[in-house]
């Protein structure tokens, strides 16, 4: 497992939960998580979304939005326009639960390998790139928010 | 005449419609196979009676960069309960990108009794046709395959170098950004890409998805495909053509289009593709 030092505890717990599962349990859990996906509310963003919020390399047409909270942290919202984007929806649910409201430094510390640790190593390169793009968008938003607060 | 036959393909028999599949769900002479990029799709629901063939776990050698060998292929086919006489009906996500990849690998082992379901999973879902989560189990067979034949439909780097030196045709089916060399790989993931960007000299850029109607994932009619590949890329039936992408998956889709829908007989897929070419020392690159 890569270095999860300084990462939100919820994400560590999630990765540990998946690492203890066999492939079929993992897949079933991810499918169940995907069904819990709720797209970004209209008060945050409406379609057509700005291209700046589009996740690069993601064929599921995923978008990431970061809403500043009063404590300085971020609430992450997502939309997945491809109806077959079930992995992207599951990833969105995991990231929202684990990263929303977490200290910005902890969000920035999330390792890039987290998608492999959740989905398993057999994930295709292309799929991994898209889902990792979602993680990186969250990290970038956190870094931007931290810089804004510091300036 | 069926709607597929009206599209003017050279080998319309390589495609079946979703309606045809719906009428053959219990046909013992066929095996429906779903092949996807997204590992969650098949377990979340699939065509009743369909088995899954996963490109990573089932079609690749688990150690070397290569496809499975004869023994593993025989084990796979036996496990999914097919014989050399079984008609394989392939479908999947991404406009059948992975289905055509499986089709190509089956072809290497001489199992050409295979068809692709036009529109793939997307069209089946759009038509609200039945799906379930039941994983079917068929009686195991004793499938006997010939050795894999890499001569006809596959090409390796030395063959591609020779092909380039002879000025023969290539089609690069990656995105425009990959073709131009603007995009190498994703930051932090050097294994996703290559040390150098650009394309193989002489290759024309025709992204794979141009062969598809994006609204339902079906293949474009032959006249439109001829416009794209013939007029647009200067490819003609008498050409020897090499198709490539990043690892040979998207290019198997274009291989299928050129070989079966347009009837170009001499098309080979370079599965080493850019992840090999862009890392090779000393090979020519164009930008």
XYZ file of C-alpha atoms in Angstrom:
438
model
C 0.000 0.000 0.000
C 1.371 3.472 -0.818
C 1.990 6.091 1.808
C -1.283 7.277 3.287
C 0.328 9.503 5.914
C -1.620 12.702 6.439
C -4.615 11.530 4.410
C -8.213 11.816 5.687
C -8.932 8.902 8.030
C -12.146 8.148 6.166
C -10.143 7.469 3.017
C -7.677 5.250 4.871
C -10.586 3.284 6.328
C -12.130 2.972 2.868
C -8.918 1.713 1.269
C -8.406 -0.767 4.095
C -11.964 -1.998 3.697
C -11.419 -2.632 -0.016
C -8.038 -4.246 0.476
C -9.651 -6.867 2.710
C -12.193 -7.812 0.042
C -11.938 -10.355 -2.722
C -12.665 -9.235 -6.263
C -16.378 -10.035 -6.299
C -17.008 -8.352 -2.941
C -15.116 -5.301 -4.103
C -17.067 -5.081 -7.328
C -20.384 -5.520 -5.570
C -19.516 -2.846 -3.018
C -18.476 -0.432 -5.765
C -21.676 -1.081 -7.711
C -23.721 -0.439 -4.556
C -21.807 2.787 -3.925
C -22.419 3.865 -7.520
C -26.177 3.595 -7.002
C -25.900 6.131 -4.165
C -24.478 8.765 -6.503
C -26.245 12.130 -6.566
C -25.204 14.715 -9.150
C -24.109 18.226 -8.248
C -27.107 20.259 -7.005
C -28.407 23.037 -9.234
C -27.430 25.766 -6.747
C -23.782 24.785 -7.256
C -23.740 24.164 -11.013
C -26.052 23.534 -13.937
C -25.416 22.162 -17.404
C -23.661 22.956 -19.621
C -20.845 22.818 -17.109
C -17.725 24.892 -17.687
C -14.957 22.942 -19.392
C -12.637 23.914 -16.565
C -14.573 21.527 -14.321
C -14.314 18.578 -16.713
C -12.090 15.708 -15.589
C -9.353 15.205 -18.191
C -8.932 11.714 -19.676
C -12.296 10.594 -18.283
C -14.521 9.045 -20.928
C -17.362 8.929 -18.450
C -17.635 12.695 -18.858
C -17.125 13.433 -15.206
C -17.107 16.929 -13.720
C -15.825 18.028 -10.315
C -16.970 21.072 -8.342
C -15.623 22.363 -5.040
C -17.842 24.385 -2.707
C -15.998 26.369 0.007
C -17.333 25.664 3.506
C -17.250 28.087 6.424
C -14.406 26.245 8.161
C -12.157 26.743 5.121
C -12.493 23.193 3.848
C -14.275 22.107 0.655
C -17.406 20.148 -0.114
C -16.882 18.188 -3.332
C -19.665 17.714 -5.848
C -19.609 15.666 -9.029
C -21.573 14.864 -12.118
C -21.110 11.931 -14.476
C -22.837 12.442 -17.800
C -22.140 9.042 -19.331
C -24.970 6.772 -18.140
C -22.525 3.848 -18.227
C -20.056 5.683 -16.012
C -20.686 3.449 -13.047
C -17.048 3.412 -11.866
C -16.912 7.189 -12.037
C -20.108 7.401 -9.954
C -18.697 5.022 -7.330
C -15.492 7.060 -7.226
C -17.489 10.257 -6.802
C -19.362 8.823 -3.814
C -16.118 7.639 -2.203
C -14.346 10.958 -2.745
C -17.273 13.008 -1.502
C -17.537 10.955 1.683
C -13.803 10.830 2.338
C -12.617 14.271 1.245
C -15.513 16.701 1.729
C -14.911 18.722 4.872
C -11.426 17.305 5.389
C -8.501 19.657 6.085
C -7.076 20.875 2.778
C -3.584 19.532 3.505
C -5.058 16.085 3.955
C -6.846 16.265 0.630
C -3.626 17.379 -1.064
C -1.770 14.429 0.511
C -3.988 11.782 -1.140
C -1.656 9.508 -3.144
C -2.243 9.071 -6.851
C -2.386 5.288 -6.445
C -5.594 5.431 -4.435
C -7.723 4.378 -7.403
C -5.723 1.187 -7.874
C -6.031 0.479 -4.150
C -9.799 0.800 -4.346
C -10.524 -0.819 -7.712
C -7.705 -3.334 -7.858
C -4.705 -3.555 -10.118
C -6.576 -5.122 -13.015
C -8.184 -1.780 -13.803
C -7.303 -0.743 -17.347
C -4.848 2.080 -17.893
C -7.441 4.266 -19.557
C -10.001 3.715 -16.825
C -7.428 4.408 -14.165
C -6.420 7.645 -15.865
C -9.990 8.902 -15.867
C -10.711 8.022 -12.250
C -7.344 9.307 -11.086
C -8.232 12.506 -12.914
C -11.177 12.880 -10.527
C -8.839 12.523 -7.532
C -6.396 14.998 -9.012
C -9.161 17.548 -9.615
C -10.083 17.377 -5.919
C -6.424 17.733 -4.913
C -5.960 20.687 -7.250
C -9.062 22.412 -5.903
C -7.763 21.936 -2.354
C -4.352 23.358 -3.292
C -5.994 26.327 -4.953
C -8.186 26.954 -1.914
C -5.193 26.766 0.408
C -3.223 29.237 -1.732
C -6.210 31.558 -1.816
C -6.494 31.466 1.981
C -2.770 32.181 2.356
C -2.716 35.179 0.027
C -33.080 -6.822 -46.302
C -32.065 -5.973 -42.759
C -31.042 -2.510 -41.734
C -27.401 -3.613 -41.321
C -27.331 -5.110 -44.814
C -28.603 -1.851 -46.256
C -25.529 -0.002 -45.016
C -23.337 -1.375 -47.792
C -20.693 -3.200 -45.742
C -18.397 -5.703 -47.411
C -19.067 -8.259 -44.690
C -22.420 -7.417 -43.140
C -22.434 -10.917 -41.664
C -19.829 -9.702 -39.128
C -22.510 -7.629 -37.405
C -25.787 -8.535 -35.769
C -28.437 -6.184 -34.465
C -29.668 -5.925 -30.905
C -33.001 -7.276 -32.163
C -31.283 -10.352 -33.617
C -29.572 -10.983 -30.287
C -32.852 -10.522 -28.424
C -34.342 -13.270 -30.575
C -31.424 -15.643 -29.979
C -30.994 -15.404 -26.232
C -31.614 -19.115 -25.783
C -29.936 -20.327 -28.955
C -27.519 -23.119 -27.937
C -25.418 -22.554 -31.036
C -24.328 -19.089 -29.925
C -22.496 -17.704 -26.931
C -23.039 -14.079 -25.990
C -19.889 -12.468 -24.627
C -19.609 -9.093 -22.948
C -16.215 -7.427 -22.907
C -15.779 -4.038 -21.239
C -13.265 -1.560 -20.076
C -15.243 -0.824 -16.910
C -15.059 -3.878 -14.638
C -18.255 -2.861 -12.836
C -20.547 -2.967 -15.851
C -21.006 -6.694 -16.408
C -21.619 -7.468 -12.707
C -24.099 -4.566 -12.523
C -26.287 -6.205 -15.191
C -25.809 -7.780 -18.609
C -27.670 -9.460 -21.432
C -29.280 -12.621 -19.999
C -27.030 -15.577 -20.664
C -23.980 -13.485 -21.512
C -20.594 -14.478 -20.130
C -17.838 -11.993 -19.450
C -14.445 -12.070 -21.107
C -12.203 -9.566 -19.436
C -9.354 -8.257 -21.528
C -6.931 -7.911 -18.602
C -7.586 -11.174 -16.812
C -8.682 -13.385 -19.696
C -6.974 -12.177 -22.865
C -3.562 -11.030 -21.690
C -0.586 -13.095 -20.644
C -0.303 -12.447 -16.918
C 3.472 -12.076 -16.960
C 4.827 -10.957 -20.306
C 3.378 -8.231 -22.498
C 1.556 -10.493 -24.915
C -1.778 -12.188 -25.409
C -2.644 -15.524 -23.953
C -1.136 -18.632 -25.536
C -2.838 -21.648 -27.079
C -3.226 -23.537 -23.784
C -4.749 -20.552 -21.973
C -7.005 -19.805 -24.922
C -8.260 -23.381 -24.948
C -8.906 -23.146 -21.209
C -10.817 -19.880 -21.657
C -12.985 -21.222 -24.469
C -13.618 -24.473 -22.587
C -14.577 -22.538 -19.465
C -17.175 -20.462 -21.265
C -18.523 -23.642 -22.811
C -17.921 -23.049 -26.488
C -16.716 -25.255 -29.313
C -15.103 -24.221 -32.614
C -18.631 -24.327 -34.088
C -20.141 -21.910 -31.588
C -20.997 -18.491 -32.966
C -19.571 -15.900 -30.598
C -21.669 -12.753 -30.257
C -19.541 -9.975 -28.827
C -20.675 -6.727 -27.316
C -19.469 -4.253 -24.712
C -18.997 -0.703 -23.549
C -17.226 2.147 -25.342
C -19.014 1.529 -28.645
C -17.731 -2.037 -28.772
C -14.121 -0.972 -28.465
C -13.353 -3.928 -26.153
C -15.647 -6.289 -28.016
C -13.673 -5.762 -31.208
C -10.472 -6.227 -29.233
C -11.727 -9.634 -28.087
C -12.898 -10.336 -31.646
C -9.344 -9.645 -32.860
C -7.748 -11.906 -30.232
C -10.199 -14.720 -31.037
C -9.251 -14.195 -34.669
C -5.568 -14.792 -33.850
C -6.574 -18.267 -32.728
C -8.645 -18.902 -35.819
C -12.031 -18.540 -34.123
C -13.542 -16.424 -36.878
C -17.043 -17.620 -36.208
C -17.777 -14.423 -34.349
C -19.955 -11.362 -34.772
C -20.225 -7.995 -33.080
C -23.563 -6.695 -31.798
C -23.983 -3.323 -33.478
C -24.366 -0.528 -30.935
C -23.026 -2.678 -28.116
C -24.147 -2.278 -24.566
C -25.195 1.327 -25.060
C -27.835 0.519 -27.684
C -29.111 -2.512 -25.774
C -29.621 -0.321 -22.700
C -31.172 2.513 -24.692
C -33.742 0.091 -26.061
C -34.564 -1.040 -22.512
C -33.934 -4.642 -23.386
C -33.706 -7.226 -20.606
C -30.622 -7.381 -18.404
C -29.843 -9.373 -15.306
C -27.018 -10.010 -12.876
C -27.085 -13.794 -13.081
C -23.713 -15.210 -14.104
C -24.483 -18.183 -16.337
C -22.512 -21.411 -16.159
C -22.339 -23.618 -19.202
C -21.078 -27.178 -19.393
C -17.322 -27.076 -19.791
C -16.130 -28.094 -23.240
C -12.842 -29.489 -24.467
C -11.921 -26.760 -26.924
C -8.990 -27.478 -29.191
C -7.333 -24.441 -30.790
C -4.564 -24.093 -33.336
C -1.434 -22.198 -32.354
C -1.906 -18.455 -32.337
C -1.283 -17.046 -35.786
C 0.326 -13.605 -35.551
C 1.103 -13.366 -39.268
C -2.121 -12.170 -40.817
C -3.740 -9.679 -38.485
C -0.928 -8.650 -36.149
C 2.362 -6.879 -36.746
C 5.405 -6.365 -34.544
C 7.840 -3.470 -34.346
C 10.359 -4.797 -36.881
C 7.532 -5.352 -39.322
C 6.297 -1.817 -38.717
C 9.779 -0.378 -39.299
C 9.934 -2.226 -42.604
C 6.416 -1.057 -43.416
C 7.418 2.563 -42.757
C 10.593 2.309 -44.847
C 8.557 0.972 -47.745
C 6.247 3.957 -47.501
C 3.154 1.859 -46.821
C 0.005 3.134 -45.145
C -0.560 3.549 -41.433
C -3.526 4.848 -39.512
C -3.093 6.333 -36.055
C -6.419 5.997 -34.232
C -5.498 7.876 -31.047
C -6.794 11.315 -30.187
C -5.494 14.327 -32.081
C -3.508 15.406 -29.000
C -1.746 12.075 -28.818
C -1.057 12.078 -32.570
C 0.442 15.551 -32.452
C 2.600 14.666 -29.471
C 0.966 17.355 -27.383
C -0.140 14.726 -24.871
C 2.314 12.067 -23.762
C 0.834 10.641 -20.637
C -0.771 11.635 -17.429
C 1.438 13.289 -14.884
C 2.624 10.835 -12.291
C 1.889 7.873 -14.548
C 4.869 7.480 -16.849
C 3.844 3.896 -17.588
C 0.718 5.222 -19.266
C 2.636 6.727 -22.077
C 5.962 7.032 -23.701
C 9.181 8.952 -23.475
C 8.570 10.582 -26.835
C 5.427 12.071 -28.346
C 4.241 12.221 -31.922
C 3.333 9.515 -34.420
C 4.871 6.928 -36.694
C 6.063 8.648 -39.902
C 3.448 8.638 -42.613
C 0.565 7.694 -40.335
C -2.738 9.445 -40.939
C -4.791 10.519 -37.951
C -8.263 9.029 -37.862
C -9.446 8.737 -34.240
C -11.193 5.382 -33.822
C -14.486 6.852 -32.681
C -15.114 8.514 -36.032
C -16.412 5.147 -37.245
C -19.238 5.349 -34.719
C -22.543 7.150 -34.432
C -22.073 8.627 -30.951
C -25.769 8.705 -30.103
C -26.246 4.925 -30.147
C -22.785 3.411 -30.646
C -23.644 1.852 -34.017
C -21.198 1.782 -36.900
C -21.558 4.423 -39.590
C -22.747 3.218 -43.001
C -20.109 2.104 -45.514
C -20.398 5.251 -47.629
C -19.526 7.434 -44.638
C -16.707 5.105 -43.608
C -15.275 5.251 -47.143
C -15.368 9.017 -46.919
C -13.485 8.953 -43.597
C -10.877 6.302 -44.403
C -10.722 6.521 -48.174
C -11.010 10.220 -48.902
C -9.866 11.414 -45.468
C -6.868 9.127 -44.961
C -6.135 7.976 -48.495
C -6.610 4.312 -47.680
C -7.768 1.969 -50.397
C -8.592 -1.751 -50.494
C -5.358 -2.730 -52.213
C -3.180 -1.054 -49.544
C -1.286 -2.877 -46.857
C -2.399 -1.000 -43.760
C -1.166 -0.935 -40.178
C -3.449 0.440 -37.479
C -2.117 1.417 -34.080
C -3.056 3.338 -30.941
C -1.513 3.216 -27.478
C -1.660 -0.496 -26.625
C -3.581 -1.930 -29.560
C -7.121 -1.831 -28.194
C -8.605 1.156 -29.986
C -6.813 0.097 -33.169
C -8.493 -3.321 -33.070
C -11.754 -1.385 -33.468
C -10.409 0.344 -36.582
C -8.962 -2.990 -37.779
C -12.491 -4.429 -37.561
C -13.970 -1.483 -39.445
C -11.420 -1.602 -42.261
C -11.319 -5.377 -42.598
C -14.942 -6.363 -42.139
C -17.062 -3.321 -42.826
C -15.013 -1.911 -45.713
C -13.500 -5.219 -46.826
C -9.867 -4.102 -46.941
C -8.074 -7.451 -46.905
C -4.576 -6.464 -45.770
C -4.977 -4.706 -42.431
C -2.868 -5.517 -39.406
C -3.016 -4.268 -35.843
C 0.229 -3.124 -34.252
C -0.566 -3.834 -30.607
C 2.862 -2.675 -29.435
C 1.527 0.690 -30.525
C 2.709 3.967 -29.067
C 3.645 2.553 -25.655
C 6.283 0.562 -27.543
C 7.152 2.880 -30.443
C 7.404 6.014 -28.307
C 9.886 4.253 -26.014
C 12.053 2.570 -28.651
C 15.564 3.890 -29.121
C 16.319 5.237 -32.546
C 13.053 4.676 -34.404
C 11.760 7.471 -36.607
C 9.049 9.739 -35.222
C 7.076 12.486 -36.889
C 5.322 15.416 -35.248
